[in-house]
């Protein structure tokens, strides 16, 4: 499976979460702030509520003859307009947990990877499934938002065919 298929699986899994908002397969940009905010605006929710998926790091290790193991670290960033009167922090927290639950039960990302985890040094415990790295207020597209940084680690086994 290619990284394109893995990224598409991540996006598809996210889009299945109710009330997730807009999910982009890459970090979207715009020449002006209003256009940027519009890219992440969810019409059904009438608010800025969007996400993007990106790749932070890929390492290939453990080469034995014609096989090796590929470890990839994916970033998933999300933004939702902050509304204290609507308790939006609690809404975003529920979305984070819904995402974590959804990825936990689909550890192979629709059979595009072997599993969602990374090895740990020394063979101890290791991160598995979706990790919450940061959650707090940010300005995004000139809108005060809840900003979320998530991380997903994947493993796949590669075979050299040359």
Coordinates of C-alpha atoms in Angstrom, one line a residue:
X1 CA 0.0 0.0 0.0
X2 CA 1.3 3.4 -0.8
X3 CA 1.3 6.4 1.6
X4 CA -1.4 7.9 -0.6
X5 CA -3.7 5.1 0.3
X6 CA -2.8 5.3 4.0
X7 CA -3.5 9.0 4.0
X8 CA -6.9 8.4 2.2
X9 CA -7.8 5.8 4.8
X10 CA -7.0 8.2 7.6
X11 CA -9.2 10.9 6.0
X12 CA -12.0 8.4 5.4
X13 CA -12.0 7.1 8.9
X14 CA -12.1 10.7 10.3
X15 CA -15.0 11.6 8.0
X16 CA -17.1 8.8 9.5
X17 CA -17.0 10.4 12.9
X18 CA -20.3 12.3 13.4
X19 CA -20.0 16.1 13.6
X20 CA -16.3 16.0 12.7
X21 CA -16.7 18.9 10.2
X22 CA -14.4 19.4 7.2
X23 CA -11.5 17.0 6.8
X24 CA -8.7 17.8 4.4
X25 CA -6.0 15.3 3.2
X26 CA -3.4 18.0 3.5
X27 CA -2.8 21.3 5.2
X28 CA -4.7 23.9 3.2
X29 CA -3.5 27.4 2.7
X30 CA -4.9 30.6 1.3
X31 CA -3.6 34.1 0.3
X32 CA -5.8 35.8 2.8
X33 CA -7.2 35.0 6.2
X34 CA -10.8 35.1 5.2
X35 CA -10.2 32.5 2.5
X36 CA -8.3 30.3 4.9
X37 CA -11.1 30.3 7.4
X38 CA -13.6 29.5 4.6
X39 CA -11.6 26.3 3.8
X40 CA -12.1 25.0 7.3
X41 CA -15.7 26.2 7.7
X42 CA -18.3 23.4 8.2
X43 CA -21.6 24.4 6.5
X44 CA -23.7 22.1 8.6
X45 CA -22.3 23.5 11.8
X46 CA -22.2 27.1 10.6
X47 CA -18.7 27.5 12.1
X48 CA -15.1 27.0 11.6
X49 CA -14.7 23.3 12.3
X50 CA -12.0 21.6 10.2
X51 CA -9.1 19.2 10.2
X52 CA -6.1 18.3 8.1
X53 CA -3.8 15.2 7.9
X54 CA -0.1 15.4 7.2
X55 CA 3.0 13.3 7.5
X56 CA 5.7 14.3 10.0
X57 CA 8.3 11.6 9.6
X58 CA 9.0 8.3 7.9
X59 CA 11.8 5.9 8.8
X60 CA 12.7 2.6 7.2
X61 CA 14.4 0.1 9.5
X62 CA 15.0 -3.5 10.3
X63 CA 16.1 -4.5 6.7
X64 CA 16.6 -8.2 6.5
X65 CA 17.4 -9.3 2.9
X66 CA 14.5 -8.1 0.8
X67 CA 12.1 -6.9 3.6
X68 CA 12.1 -3.9 5.9
X69 CA 9.8 -2.1 8.3
X70 CA 8.5 1.4 7.6
X71 CA 7.5 3.6 10.6
X72 CA 5.5 6.7 9.8
X73 CA 4.3 9.5 12.2
X74 CA 1.2 11.3 11.0
X75 CA -0.1 14.6 12.3
X76 CA -3.8 15.3 12.5
X77 CA -4.6 18.9 13.4
X78 CA -8.0 20.3 14.0
X79 CA -9.7 23.6 14.7
X80 CA -13.1 24.5 16.0
X81 CA -14.4 28.0 16.7
X82 CA -14.5 28.7 20.4
X83 CA -17.8 29.6 22.0
X84 CA -17.9 29.7 25.7
X85 CA -21.7 30.0 25.9
X86 CA -22.0 26.8 23.9
X87 CA -19.4 25.0 25.9
X88 CA -17.4 24.3 22.8
X89 CA -14.4 23.0 24.7
X90 CA -16.6 20.1 25.8
X91 CA -17.8 19.5 22.3
X92 CA -14.2 19.4 20.9
X93 CA -13.2 17.1 23.7
X94 CA -16.0 14.7 22.7
X95 CA -14.8 14.9 19.1
X96 CA -11.2 14.0 20.2
X97 CA -12.5 11.0 22.1
X98 CA -14.7 9.9 19.2
X99 CA -11.7 10.0 16.9
X100 CA -9.6 8.0 19.4
X101 CA -12.3 5.4 19.7
X102 CA -12.7 5.2 16.0
X103 CA -9.0 4.7 15.3
X104 CA -8.6 2.2 18.2
X105 CA -11.1 -0.2 16.6
X106 CA -9.5 0.2 13.1
X107 CA -5.9 -0.5 14.0
X108 CA -5.0 -1.4 10.4
X109 CA -6.6 1.7 8.8
X110 CA -8.8 -0.4 6.5
X111 CA -5.9 -2.8 5.9
X112 CA -3.4 -0.2 4.6
X113 CA -1.0 -0.7 7.5
X114 CA 0.1 -3.6 9.8
X115 CA -0.9 -1.6 12.9
X116 CA -1.0 1.8 14.5
X117 CA 1.9 1.9 16.9
X118 CA 5.6 2.6 17.1
X119 CA 8.3 0.4 18.7
X120 CA 9.7 1.6 22.0
X121 CA 13.3 1.7 22.9
X122 CA 14.3 -1.2 25.1
X123 CA 11.1 -3.2 24.3
X124 CA 8.9 -1.5 26.9
X125 CA 5.5 -0.1 26.4
X126 CA 4.8 1.8 23.3
X127 CA 2.3 4.3 22.0
X128 CA -0.7 2.8 20.2
X129 CA -3.5 4.3 18.3
X130 CA -4.3 8.0 18.2
X131 CA -2.3 10.3 20.6
X132 CA -3.4 13.7 21.9
X133 CA -0.4 16.0 21.9
X134 CA -1.9 19.4 22.5
X135 CA -5.4 20.9 23.0
X136 CA -5.9 24.6 23.8
X137 CA -7.1 28.0 22.4
X138 CA -5.4 29.3 19.2
X139 CA -6.1 32.0 16.6
X140 CA -6.8 30.4 13.2
X141 CA -8.2 32.3 10.2
X142 CA -8.7 35.3 12.5
X143 CA -11.1 33.2 14.6
X144 CA -10.5 32.2 18.2
X145 CA -10.5 28.4 18.1
X146 CA -9.8 25.3 20.0
X147 CA -6.7 23.9 18.4
X148 CA -5.9 20.2 18.6
X149 CA -2.7 18.4 17.6
X150 CA -3.0 14.6 17.3
X151 CA -0.5 12.0 16.3
X152 CA -0.9 8.6 14.7
X153 CA 2.0 6.2 14.3
X154 CA 1.8 3.5 11.6
X155 CA 3.9 0.4 10.8
X156 CA 3.9 -1.3 7.5
X157 CA 6.2 -4.1 6.1
X158 CA 7.9 -3.5 2.8
X159 CA 9.2 -6.0 0.3
X160 CA 11.8 -5.1 -2.2
X161 CA 10.9 -6.5 -5.6
X162 CA 14.1 -5.5 -7.5

